[in-house]
Amino acid sequence: MCGIVGYIGERQAKSILLGCLAKLEYRGYDSCGIALASSNLEVYKDAVRVGELAKVSPQLDGRAGVGHTRWATHGEPSQVNAHPHCDCTGKITVVHNGIINNFQSLRQKLTGEGHKFVSETDTEVIPHLIEKYYQGNLEKAVETALLDVEGSYAIIVLMAGEPRLIAARKDSPLIIGIGDRENFVASDVPAILDYTDRVIYLEDGDITVITKGSIRVNRGGVEIDWKEHKISWSVEDAQKAGYEHFMLKEIHEQPKVIRDTLVGYVSTAEPVIDIADASLEGMLLLACGTSYHAALLGKYIAEELLRIPVRAELASEFNSYSQTLTTPVSIAITQSGETADTLKAMKRLKETGHKVLVITNVVGSTASRIANQTIYTRAGPEISVAATKSFMAQLMVLYWLTMSYSKVDATRVADMIVGLRQLPSKVQQVLDNEDRILECARYLSRYENVFFAGRGINFPVALEGALKLKEISYIHAEGYAAGELKHGPFALLCADTPVIAIVAQDNTYKAMLTNIREVKARGSPVIALAEEGDEAIEELADSVITVPRVDAIFSPVVNTVALQLLAYYTAKQRGCPIDFPRNLAKSVTVE
Ligand code: AGP
């Protein structure tokens, strides 16, 4: 997820472009760039934040320009991989948000036709395609070029000597800002709110020609009458897309994140662990915090599907081991790719001759440099300290990874692929059940101690639910394997210590009901998280949060989203600073 902007008008474009870009840094901030057109094209870009670029960039002239702030997916953050990207003539330039799935084959073909590529990005094929088809009509050339492109894109095209911008979108957001003798293009509303509150929302397939005095939208090759909308949000509200906190926005992004992460892999069949040289007799997963809970879930899934012993280790604990026990495959998991404990563990493994793979959300992060191989989650930038969508993306990679090498029969895997594809809509059902969760949060917000209990594949979910509640609501919460409660924690049970019981329709169901009876017998109120239609649990628990029916192996997905919302609304009830809780950091770069 990157941020793109365009301006054409009577004012000098540079400061306007930089102002708009700064408002889009929540979409990506690892590198940025601008290009301005007068009779020629001037491009300035680097692996810095927008503020820094504003300071170091030279005076650039032009009343038309484009800009980009990046969240790298293909090619790590660097000056050459930053946008805008140009064609061979240096006259056509493009900024892009999205992913071109067939960029490698296009690149090969264009190279064969004499085009020279300078970056590692997927985007660079677009200006070269436009150059290939340009015969005096920029709009026509863009239209033809996009016929060759597979994937998602929002693009703005600028050409030296051309008094117009061409913008187009498919599966990536793009809006037009309407000004007085000037017009704007942007990935999202926050970018342009300082200049205008009049916008046009473009649809998939729209190709738009923008001059300082006109806007023409072609849909399916036909010019349409566009509709203007008036925006009443503040810039900050708009950055949160109208949600009160980034955390709630990021929780609601999960259906899309699941789709993006799966599409990124299942469709392109990108190579993963080159198992060839690593006999899959065992696996080590290591991480910290929420990523560790993904690792622990990965252990359960991998042991079930790969039928091999899997260790899930806390990276900080792994680093305290004197011996580095050998495992054929070691996988580190880290959203930021900068967590010191995880990086140290990765280095230790490499120093002792191990092959290390990393699952990370940040292209070009230190972890991706240390690792022998990197699998990127496609969660986009996660602003809220509490990890939510990044955890979901990690789960998707772990499901897909283990399914790709599973030892279970093909029909089971086929069923799971069907289940996997249904997850975005199942998660949406949980999000639509927010009111019920809000009720439970009002109840939970008055307690200072809470237990989460789960069994099997939902034990890590109990840990994650407790961590989310702890870190944003400041309630002391513990996650437990439900079978462990009677070995000590029972001593803490009373009317003031509610228990959140995760009840899945799998081989742990009966044992969970027994545990709930034991907890209730000791006076603790029980909030059960259970599948819709489960009458037995309605009778047993004090209150029930229902989740949609899914294949048991995917129950952690819907259960986690429900617990994220429960933590969010409980913290909101308690008036906590949800996005930036005390004493925590988004990336813990110290041991
Ligand atoms: C989770 O909400 C926290 N922000 C924290 O536990 C986090 O998961 C941990 O610091 C690991 O971060 P990483 O995934 O970036 O390595």
Coordinates of C-alpha atoms and ligand atoms in Angstrom, one line a residue:
M1 CA 0.0 0.0 0.0
C2 CA 1.6 3.2 -1.2
G3 CA 0.3 6.8 -1.5
I4 CA 0.2 8.6 -4.9
V5 CA -0.6 12.2 -5.8
G6 CA -0.9 14.4 -8.9
Y7 CA -1.4 18.1 -9.4
I8 CA -2.0 20.3 -12.4
G9 CA -2.9 23.9 -12.2
E10 CA -1.5 27.5 -12.2
R11 CA 0.6 27.2 -9.1
Q12 CA 4.1 25.8 -8.8
A13 CA 3.5 22.1 -8.1
K14 CA 6.5 21.0 -5.9
S15 CA 5.4 22.2 -2.4
I16 CA 1.8 21.2 -3.2
L17 CA 2.9 17.6 -4.1
L18 CA 5.0 17.3 -1.0
G19 CA 2.2 18.7 1.2
C20 CA -0.2 16.1 -0.2
L21 CA 2.3 13.2 0.1
A22 CA 3.0 14.0 3.8
K23 CA -0.7 13.3 4.5
L24 CA -0.4 9.9 2.9
E25 CA 2.6 8.6 4.8
Y26 CA 0.3 6.3 6.9
R27 CA 0.1 4.3 3.6
G28 CA 3.8 3.8 3.4
Y29 CA 6.9 5.8 4.3
D30 CA 10.1 3.8 3.3
S31 CA 11.0 6.1 0.3
C32 CA 9.4 8.8 -1.8
G33 CA 9.7 10.9 -4.9
I34 CA 8.2 13.6 -7.1
A35 CA 8.4 14.5 -10.8
L36 CA 7.5 17.9 -12.4
A37 CA 6.8 18.6 -16.0
S38 CA 7.3 21.7 -18.0
S39 CA 9.0 21.3 -21.4
N40 CA 11.0 18.6 -19.8
L41 CA 10.7 16.3 -16.9
E42 CA 12.5 16.7 -13.5
V43 CA 12.4 13.7 -11.2
Y44 CA 13.7 13.8 -7.6
K45 CA 13.4 10.7 -5.3
D46 CA 15.2 8.9 -2.5
A47 CA 14.9 6.3 0.3
V48 CA 13.8 9.1 2.8
R49 CA 10.6 10.4 4.4
V50 CA 8.7 13.1 2.7
G51 CA 9.8 15.7 5.2
E52 CA 13.5 14.9 4.5
L53 CA 12.9 15.0 0.7
A54 CA 11.3 18.4 1.1
K55 CA 14.5 19.6 2.8
V56 CA 17.1 18.1 0.5
S57 CA 15.4 18.4 -2.9
P58 CA 16.4 21.2 -5.3
Q59 CA 14.0 23.8 -6.7
L60 CA 12.0 22.1 -9.4
D61 CA 9.8 24.0 -11.8
G62 CA 6.5 22.9 -13.2
R63 CA 2.8 23.4 -12.7
A64 CA 2.1 19.8 -13.3
G65 CA 3.6 16.9 -11.3
V66 CA 3.2 13.6 -9.6
G67 CA 4.4 12.2 -6.3
H68 CA 4.7 8.9 -4.4
T69 CA 5.3 7.7 -0.9
R70 CA 6.2 4.0 -0.8
W71 CA 5.5 0.8 1.0
A72 CA 7.8 -1.5 -0.8
T73 CA 6.6 -4.9 -2.2
H74 CA 9.0 -5.5 -5.0
G75 CA 12.6 -4.2 -4.6
E76 CA 13.8 -2.9 -1.2
P77 CA 13.6 0.8 -0.4
S78 CA 16.3 2.6 -2.3
Q79 CA 16.8 5.7 -4.5
V80 CA 16.5 3.6 -7.7
N81 CA 13.4 1.6 -6.6
A82 CA 11.6 4.7 -5.4
H83 CA 8.9 6.2 -7.6
P84 CA 8.3 7.9 -10.0
H85 CA 9.6 5.5 -12.7
C86 CA 10.4 6.6 -16.2
D87 CA 10.6 5.2 -19.7
C88 CA 13.8 5.1 -21.8
T89 CA 13.3 8.6 -23.2
G90 CA 12.9 10.1 -19.8
K91 CA 9.8 11.9 -21.0
I92 CA 7.1 9.7 -19.5
T93 CA 6.9 9.0 -15.8
V94 CA 4.5 7.0 -13.7
V95 CA 3.6 6.7 -10.0
H96 CA 1.8 3.5 -9.0
N97 CA 0.1 1.9 -6.0
G98 CA -0.7 -1.8 -6.4
I99 CA 1.0 -5.0 -7.6
I100 CA 1.6 -6.0 -11.2
N101 CA 1.5 -9.8 -11.1
N102 CA 2.8 -10.4 -14.6
F103 CA 5.6 -7.8 -14.5
Q104 CA 8.4 -10.4 -15.0
S105 CA 7.1 -11.7 -18.3
L106 CA 6.4 -8.1 -19.5
R107 CA 9.9 -7.0 -18.4
Q108 CA 11.5 -9.9 -20.4
K109 CA 9.4 -9.0 -23.5
L110 CA 10.2 -5.3 -23.3
T111 CA 13.9 -6.0 -22.7
G112 CA 13.8 -8.2 -25.8
E113 CA 12.4 -5.1 -27.6
G114 CA 15.4 -3.0 -26.4
H115 CA 13.9 -1.3 -23.3
K116 CA 16.4 -0.8 -20.4
F117 CA 15.2 -1.3 -16.9
V118 CA 17.0 0.3 -13.9
S119 CA 15.0 -0.8 -10.9
E120 CA 13.8 -4.1 -9.3
T121 CA 10.2 -2.9 -9.1
D122 CA 7.1 -4.3 -10.8
T123 CA 5.9 -0.7 -11.6
E124 CA 8.7 0.1 -14.0
V125 CA 7.1 -1.9 -16.8
I126 CA 4.3 0.6 -17.0
P127 CA 6.2 3.7 -18.4
H128 CA 8.0 1.4 -20.8
L129 CA 4.7 -0.1 -22.1
I130 CA 3.3 3.5 -22.5
E131 CA 6.4 4.4 -24.4
K132 CA 6.0 1.3 -26.6
Y133 CA 2.4 2.3 -27.6
Y134 CA 2.8 6.1 -27.7
Q135 CA 2.0 7.6 -31.1
G136 CA 1.2 11.1 -30.2
N137 CA -1.9 10.4 -28.0
L138 CA -0.9 9.8 -24.3
E139 CA -4.4 8.7 -23.2
K140 CA -4.5 6.1 -26.0
A141 CA -1.0 4.8 -25.1
V142 CA -2.0 4.4 -21.5
E143 CA -5.2 2.6 -22.4
T144 CA -3.3 0.2 -24.6
A145 CA -0.5 -0.3 -22.1
L146 CA -3.0 -1.3 -19.4
L147 CA -4.5 -4.0 -21.5
D148 CA -1.1 -5.9 -21.1
V149 CA -1.1 -5.4 -17.3
E150 CA -2.4 -8.1 -14.9
G151 CA -2.8 -7.2 -11.2
S152 CA -3.9 -4.1 -9.2
Y153 CA -3.0 -0.6 -9.9
A154 CA -3.8 3.1 -9.3
I155 CA -1.5 5.1 -11.6
I156 CA -0.9 8.7 -12.6
V157 CA 1.0 9.3 -15.8
L158 CA 2.9 12.6 -16.5
M159 CA 4.7 13.4 -19.8
A160 CA 7.0 16.3 -20.6
G161 CA 5.3 18.9 -22.8
E162 CA 1.8 17.3 -22.2
P163 CA -0.6 19.8 -20.4
R164 CA -2.5 16.9 -18.8
L165 CA -2.3 14.0 -16.3
I166 CA -3.7 10.6 -17.1
A167 CA -5.0 8.5 -14.1
A168 CA -6.4 5.0 -14.0
R169 CA -7.4 2.5 -11.4
K170 CA -8.1 -1.2 -10.9
D171 CA -8.4 -2.8 -7.4
S172 CA -6.6 0.2 -5.9
P173 CA -8.2 3.4 -4.6
L174 CA -8.0 6.7 -6.5
I175 CA -9.8 10.0 -6.2
I176 CA -9.8 13.3 -8.0
G177 CA -9.8 16.6 -6.1
I178 CA -11.6 19.4 -7.9
G179 CA -10.1 22.8 -7.5
D180 CA -10.5 26.3 -9.0
R181 CA -8.2 26.4 -12.2
E182 CA -6.4 23.4 -10.7
N183 CA -7.1 19.7 -10.1
F184 CA -5.6 17.0 -7.9
V185 CA -5.3 13.2 -8.1
A186 CA -4.6 11.1 -5.0
S187 CA -4.8 7.6 -3.4
D188 CA -7.1 8.9 -0.7
V189 CA -8.9 12.0 0.6
P190 CA -6.4 13.1 3.3
A191 CA -3.9 14.2 0.7
I192 CA -6.0 16.9 -0.8
L193 CA -8.2 18.2 2.1
D194 CA -6.0 21.2 2.6
Y195 CA -6.8 22.4 -0.9
T196 CA -10.3 21.2 -1.6
D197 CA -13.3 19.3 -0.1
R198 CA -14.8 18.4 -3.6
V199 CA -13.8 14.9 -4.8
I200 CA -14.7 12.4 -7.4
Y201 CA -14.3 8.7 -6.5
L202 CA -13.0 6.7 -9.5
E203 CA -14.2 3.2 -10.2
D204 CA -12.3 0.1 -11.3
G205 CA -11.5 0.4 -15.0
D206 CA -11.8 4.2 -15.1
I207 CA -9.2 6.1 -17.2
T208 CA -9.2 9.9 -16.5
V209 CA -7.7 12.8 -18.3
I210 CA -7.1 15.8 -16.1
T211 CA -6.1 19.3 -17.1
K212 CA -6.1 22.4 -14.9
G213 CA -9.6 23.3 -16.2
S214 CA -11.2 20.0 -17.0
I215 CA -11.7 16.4 -15.9
R216 CA -12.8 13.7 -18.3
V217 CA -13.6 10.2 -17.0
N218 CA -13.8 7.2 -19.5
R219 CA -15.4 4.0 -18.2
G220 CA -15.2 1.0 -20.5
G221 CA -14.1 3.4 -23.3
V222 CA -17.2 5.6 -22.9
E223 CA -17.0 9.1 -21.4
I224 CA -19.3 9.3 -18.3
D225 CA -20.8 12.1 -16.2
W226 CA -18.9 12.0 -13.0
K227 CA -20.4 12.7 -9.6
E228 CA -18.9 15.2 -7.2
H229 CA -18.9 14.4 -3.4
K230 CA -18.3 17.0 -0.6
I231 CA -15.9 15.8 2.2
S232 CA -16.7 16.9 5.8
W233 CA -13.8 14.9 7.5
S234 CA -10.7 16.4 9.1
V235 CA -7.3 15.2 7.6
E236 CA -6.7 13.0 10.7
D237 CA -10.2 11.4 10.4
A238 CA -9.6 10.8 6.8
Q239 CA -6.3 9.1 7.4
K240 CA -8.2 6.7 9.6
A241 CA -10.9 6.4 6.9
G242 CA -13.4 7.7 9.4
Y243 CA -12.5 5.1 12.1
E244 CA -11.8 6.6 15.5
H245 CA -8.5 4.7 15.8
F246 CA -5.9 3.2 13.5
M247 CA -6.4 -0.1 15.4
L248 CA -10.1 -0.3 14.6
K249 CA -9.4 0.6 10.9
E250 CA -6.7 -2.1 10.8
I251 CA -9.0 -4.7 12.3
H252 CA -11.6 -3.8 9.6
E253 CA -8.9 -4.1 6.9
Q254 CA -8.4 -7.8 7.6
P255 CA -10.8 -9.3 5.0
K256 CA -8.8 -7.3 2.3
V257 CA -5.5 -8.3 3.9
I258 CA -6.4 -12.0 3.8
R259 CA -7.3 -11.7 0.2
D260 CA -4.2 -9.7 -0.7
T261 CA -1.9 -12.0 1.1
L262 CA -3.5 -15.2 -0.4
V263 CA -3.7 -13.7 -3.9
G264 CA 0.0 -12.7 -3.5
Y265 CA 0.9 -16.4 -3.2
V266 CA -1.8 -18.9 -4.1
S267 CA -2.3 -17.3 -7.6
T268 CA 1.3 -16.7 -8.5
A269 CA 2.7 -19.9 -6.9
E270 CA 5.8 -18.0 -6.0
P271 CA 8.6 -20.3 -4.8
V272 CA 8.7 -20.7 -1.0
I273 CA 11.1 -22.7 1.1
D274 CA 13.3 -24.5 -1.4
I275 CA 12.5 -27.7 0.5
A276 CA 14.7 -29.5 -2.0
D277 CA 17.8 -29.0 0.1
A278 CA 16.2 -29.1 3.5
S279 CA 14.6 -32.4 4.4
L280 CA 11.4 -31.4 6.2
E281 CA 12.0 -33.5 9.3
G282 CA 11.5 -30.7 11.7
M283 CA 10.9 -27.0 11.9
L284 CA 11.7 -24.2 14.3
L285 CA 9.5 -21.1 14.4
L286 CA 10.7 -18.2 16.5
A287 CA 9.4 -14.7 17.2
C288 CA 8.3 -12.2 19.9
G289 CA 5.0 -10.9 21.2
T290 CA 2.1 -11.3 18.8
S291 CA 4.3 -12.8 16.2
Y292 CA 5.3 -15.5 18.7
H293 CA 1.6 -16.3 19.0
A294 CA 1.5 -16.7 15.2
A295 CA 4.5 -19.0 15.5
L296 CA 2.8 -21.1 18.2
L297 CA -0.3 -21.4 15.9
G298 CA 2.0 -22.3 13.1
K299 CA 3.3 -25.1 15.2
Y300 CA -0.2 -26.6 15.7
I301 CA -1.0 -26.2 12.0
A302 CA 2.3 -27.6 10.8
E303 CA 2.3 -30.6 13.1
E304 CA -1.2 -31.4 11.9
L305 CA -0.5 -31.0 8.2
L306 CA 3.2 -31.8 7.8
R307 CA 3.2 -34.5 10.5
I308 CA 6.7 -33.4 11.7
P309 CA 7.9 -32.1 15.1
V310 CA 7.8 -28.3 15.2
R311 CA 9.2 -26.0 17.9
A312 CA 7.9 -22.6 18.5
E313 CA 10.3 -20.5 20.5
L314 CA 10.4 -17.1 22.1
A315 CA 13.3 -15.4 20.3
S316 CA 14.5 -13.8 23.5
E317 CA 14.6 -17.2 25.3
F318 CA 16.2 -18.9 22.3
N319 CA 19.0 -16.4 22.6
S320 CA 19.6 -17.5 26.2
Y321 CA 20.2 -21.1 25.2
S322 CA 23.9 -21.9 25.3
Q323 CA 23.4 -24.5 22.5
T324 CA 21.7 -23.8 19.2
L325 CA 19.8 -27.1 18.7
T326 CA 19.8 -28.1 15.0
T327 CA 16.6 -28.0 12.9
P328 CA 16.4 -28.5 9.1
V329 CA 14.2 -25.4 8.7
S330 CA 14.1 -22.3 10.8
I331 CA 11.5 -19.6 10.3
A332 CA 11.5 -16.3 12.0
I333 CA 8.3 -14.2 12.1
T334 CA 8.4 -10.4 12.6
Q335 CA 6.0 -7.7 11.4
S336 CA 8.5 -4.9 11.6
G337 CA 11.6 -7.0 10.6
E338 CA 13.5 -4.9 13.2
T339 CA 12.8 -6.6 16.5
A340 CA 16.2 -7.0 18.2
D341 CA 15.6 -10.4 19.9
T342 CA 14.4 -11.9 16.7
L343 CA 17.3 -10.5 14.6
K344 CA 19.8 -11.8 17.2
A345 CA 18.2 -15.3 17.0
M346 CA 18.3 -15.3 13.2
K347 CA 22.0 -14.3 13.3
R348 CA 22.8 -17.0 15.8
L349 CA 21.2 -19.6 13.6
K350 CA 23.0 -18.4 10.5
E351 CA 26.3 -18.3 12.3
T352 CA 25.8 -22.0 13.2
G353 CA 25.2 -22.9 9.6
H354 CA 21.4 -22.9 9.6
K355 CA 19.2 -21.8 6.7
V356 CA 16.8 -19.1 8.0
L357 CA 13.6 -18.0 6.4
V358 CA 11.7 -14.9 7.6
I359 CA 8.0 -14.0 7.3
T360 CA 7.9 -10.2 7.6
N361 CA 5.7 -7.3 6.6
V362 CA 8.4 -4.8 5.7
V363 CA 10.3 -5.0 2.5
G364 CA 14.0 -4.2 2.9
S365 CA 13.9 -4.6 6.7
T366 CA 17.0 -5.9 8.5
A367 CA 15.4 -9.3 9.0
S368 CA 14.9 -9.6 5.2
R369 CA 18.6 -8.8 4.7
I370 CA 19.7 -11.4 7.3
A371 CA 17.4 -14.2 6.1
N372 CA 18.3 -16.7 3.3
Q373 CA 14.8 -16.3 2.1
T374 CA 11.9 -13.9 2.8
I375 CA 8.2 -14.3 2.5
Y376 CA 6.4 -11.0 2.7
T377 CA 3.0 -10.6 4.3
R378 CA 0.8 -8.1 2.5
A379 CA -0.8 -6.3 5.4
G380 CA 0.4 -2.8 4.4
P381 CA 1.7 -0.4 7.0
E382 CA 0.4 -1.1 10.5
I383 CA 0.3 2.1 12.5
S384 CA -1.4 1.0 15.7
V385 CA 1.2 -0.4 18.2
A386 CA -1.2 -3.4 18.8
A387 CA -0.6 -5.8 16.0
T388 CA -3.8 -7.0 14.4
K389 CA -3.9 -7.3 10.6
S390 CA -0.2 -8.2 10.5
F391 CA -0.9 -11.2 12.7
M392 CA -3.7 -12.2 10.4
A393 CA -1.4 -12.0 7.3
Q394 CA 1.2 -14.1 9.2
L395 CA -1.5 -16.7 9.8
M396 CA -2.4 -16.7 6.1
V397 CA 1.2 -17.3 5.1
L398 CA 1.6 -20.1 7.7
Y399 CA -1.6 -21.8 6.5
W400 CA -0.6 -21.5 2.9
L401 CA 3.0 -22.6 3.5
T402 CA 2.0 -25.7 5.5
M403 CA -0.8 -26.6 3.0
S404 CA 1.7 -26.4 0.1
Y405 CA 3.8 -29.2 1.7
S406 CA 1.1 -31.0 3.6
K407 CA 1.2 -34.7 4.1
V408 CA -2.6 -35.1 4.5
D409 CA -4.7 -36.4 1.6
A410 CA -5.5 -34.2 -1.4
T411 CA -9.2 -34.0 -0.7
R412 CA -8.5 -32.6 2.7
V413 CA -6.2 -29.9 1.2
A414 CA -8.8 -29.2 -1.5
D415 CA -11.4 -28.6 1.3
M416 CA -9.0 -26.4 3.1
I417 CA -8.4 -24.2 0.0
V418 CA -12.2 -23.8 -0.2
G419 CA -12.2 -22.8 3.5
L420 CA -9.3 -20.4 3.0
R421 CA -11.1 -18.6 0.2
Q422 CA -14.2 -18.2 2.4
L423 CA -12.2 -16.5 5.2
P424 CA -12.6 -12.9 4.1
S425 CA -16.4 -13.2 4.2
K426 CA -16.3 -15.1 7.4
V427 CA -14.2 -12.4 9.0
Q428 CA -16.6 -9.8 7.7
Q429 CA -19.4 -11.6 9.5
V430 CA -17.4 -11.2 12.8
L431 CA -16.9 -7.5 12.1
D432 CA -20.6 -7.1 11.4
N433 CA -21.3 -8.6 14.8
E434 CA -19.5 -5.7 16.5
D435 CA -22.5 -4.5 18.6
R436 CA -22.7 -7.8 20.5
I437 CA -19.0 -7.6 21.2
L438 CA -19.4 -4.0 22.4
E439 CA -21.9 -5.1 25.0
C440 CA -19.5 -7.7 26.4
A441 CA -16.8 -5.0 26.4
R442 CA -18.9 -2.7 28.5
Y443 CA -19.2 -5.6 31.0
L444 CA -15.5 -6.5 30.9
S445 CA -14.3 -2.9 31.2
R446 CA -15.1 -2.8 34.9
Y447 CA -12.7 -5.7 35.9
E448 CA -9.0 -5.5 36.6
N449 CA -8.1 -9.2 36.2
V450 CA -9.3 -11.5 33.3
F451 CA -8.3 -15.0 32.2
F452 CA -8.5 -16.3 28.6
A453 CA -8.7 -20.0 28.2
G454 CA -8.5 -22.2 25.0
R455 CA -7.4 -25.6 24.0
G456 CA -5.5 -27.0 21.1
I457 CA -5.2 -24.7 18.1
N458 CA -7.1 -22.0 20.1
F459 CA -4.6 -22.0 23.1
P460 CA -2.4 -19.5 21.2
V461 CA -5.6 -17.5 20.5
A462 CA -6.2 -17.3 24.2
L463 CA -2.6 -15.9 24.6
E464 CA -3.1 -13.4 21.8
G465 CA -6.5 -12.3 23.2
A466 CA -4.9 -11.7 26.6
L467 CA -2.0 -9.8 25.1
K468 CA -4.3 -7.5 23.1
L469 CA -6.4 -6.7 26.2
K470 CA -3.4 -6.2 28.3
E471 CA -1.5 -3.9 26.0
I472 CA -4.4 -1.5 25.2
S473 CA -6.8 -1.6 28.1
Y474 CA -4.3 -2.0 30.9
I475 CA -6.4 -4.8 32.4
H476 CA -4.2 -7.6 33.8
A477 CA -5.0 -10.5 31.5
E478 CA -3.6 -14.0 31.3
G479 CA -4.0 -16.5 28.5
Y480 CA -4.1 -20.2 29.5
A481 CA -4.4 -23.7 28.1
A482 CA -7.7 -24.4 29.6
G483 CA -6.5 -27.8 30.9
E484 CA -3.9 -25.9 33.0
L485 CA -6.3 -23.8 35.0
K486 CA -6.9 -26.5 37.6
H487 CA -3.1 -26.7 38.2
G488 CA -2.9 -23.3 39.9
P489 CA -4.9 -20.4 38.4
F490 CA -8.1 -21.8 39.9
A491 CA -6.9 -20.2 43.1
L492 CA -7.5 -16.8 41.5
L493 CA -11.0 -17.5 40.3
C494 CA -13.8 -15.5 41.9
A495 CA -16.6 -13.2 41.0
D496 CA -14.1 -10.5 40.1
T497 CA -12.1 -12.6 37.7
P498 CA -14.1 -13.2 34.5
V499 CA -12.9 -16.0 32.2
I500 CA -13.1 -15.7 28.4
A501 CA -13.5 -19.3 27.1
I502 CA -12.8 -20.1 23.5
V503 CA -15.0 -23.0 22.5
A504 CA -14.3 -24.5 19.1
Q505 CA -16.2 -27.3 17.4
D506 CA -13.3 -29.7 17.3
N507 CA -11.8 -32.5 19.4
T508 CA -11.5 -30.1 22.4
Y509 CA -15.2 -29.2 22.6
K510 CA -16.2 -31.6 25.4
A511 CA -13.2 -30.8 27.5
M512 CA -13.8 -27.1 27.1
L513 CA -17.4 -27.5 28.4
T514 CA -16.1 -29.3 31.4
N515 CA -13.6 -26.5 32.1
I516 CA -16.3 -23.9 31.9
R517 CA -18.4 -25.9 34.4
E518 CA -15.3 -26.0 36.7
V519 CA -14.7 -22.3 36.4
K520 CA -18.3 -21.4 37.1
A521 CA -18.3 -23.7 40.1
R522 CA -15.6 -21.4 41.5
G523 CA -17.7 -18.3 41.0
S524 CA -16.0 -16.7 38.0
P525 CA -18.3 -15.2 35.3
V526 CA -17.7 -16.8 31.9
I527 CA -17.9 -15.1 28.5
A528 CA -17.8 -17.8 25.8
L529 CA -16.6 -17.4 22.3
A530 CA -18.5 -20.1 20.3
E531 CA -19.7 -21.0 16.9
E532 CA -23.2 -19.8 15.9
G533 CA -26.0 -22.3 16.7
D534 CA -24.2 -23.8 19.8
E535 CA -27.2 -24.2 22.2
A536 CA -25.2 -26.0 24.9
I537 CA -22.9 -23.1 25.4
E538 CA -25.8 -20.6 25.6
E539 CA -27.0 -22.5 28.7
L540 CA -23.6 -22.7 30.3
A541 CA -22.0 -19.4 29.8
D542 CA -23.0 -16.0 31.3
S543 CA -22.7 -14.4 27.9
V544 CA -21.8 -15.7 24.5
I545 CA -20.0 -14.0 21.5
T546 CA -20.9 -16.1 18.4
V547 CA -18.6 -16.5 15.5
P548 CA -19.5 -18.0 12.0
R549 CA -19.0 -21.7 11.3
V550 CA -15.6 -22.5 9.7
D551 CA -13.4 -25.5 9.1
A552 CA -12.0 -26.2 12.6
I553 CA -8.4 -25.6 11.5
F554 CA -9.4 -22.0 10.6
S555 CA -11.3 -21.3 13.9
P556 CA -8.3 -19.2 15.2
V557 CA -9.0 -16.7 12.4
V558 CA -12.6 -15.8 13.3
N559 CA -11.9 -16.1 17.1
T560 CA -8.9 -13.8 16.9
V561 CA -10.9 -11.0 15.2
A562 CA -13.6 -11.3 17.8
L563 CA -11.0 -10.9 20.6
Q564 CA -9.3 -8.0 18.9
L565 CA -12.6 -6.2 18.8
L566 CA -13.3 -7.2 22.4
A567 CA -10.0 -5.7 23.5
Y568 CA -10.5 -2.6 21.4
Y569 CA -14.0 -1.8 22.8
T570 CA -12.9 -2.6 26.4
A571 CA -10.0 -0.2 26.1
K572 CA -12.4 2.4 24.5
Q573 CA -14.8 2.0 27.5
R574 CA -11.8 2.7 29.8
G575 CA -10.7 5.8 27.8
C576 CA -7.3 4.4 27.0
P577 CA -4.9 5.8 24.3
I578 CA -5.6 2.9 22.0
D579 CA -3.1 3.4 19.2
F580 CA -0.2 4.4 21.2
P581 CA -0.4 2.6 24.7
R582 CA 2.0 3.6 27.5
N583 CA 5.4 2.0 27.7
L584 CA 5.2 0.2 24.3
A585 CA 6.7 0.7 20.9
K586 CA 5.6 -0.6 17.5
S587 CA 9.1 -2.0 16.9
V588 CA 11.2 -3.1 19.8
T589 CA 14.8 -2.6 18.6
V590 CA 16.5 -3.2 21.9
E591 CA 17.2 -6.6 23.6
Ligands
AGP1 C1 1.8 -6.7 19.6 O1 0.6 -6.1 19.5 C2 3.0 -5.9 20.0 N1 3.1 -4.7 19.3 C3 4.3 -6.7 20.2 O2 4.1 -7.8 21.0 C4 4.9 -7.2 18.9 O3 4.1 -8.2 18.4 C5 6.3 -7.7 19.1 O4 7.1 -6.6 19.6 C6 6.9 -8.3 17.9 O5 7.1 -7.4 16.9 P1 7.5 -7.8 15.4 O6 6.4 -8.7 14.9 O7 7.6 -6.5 14.7 O8 8.8 -8.5 15.5

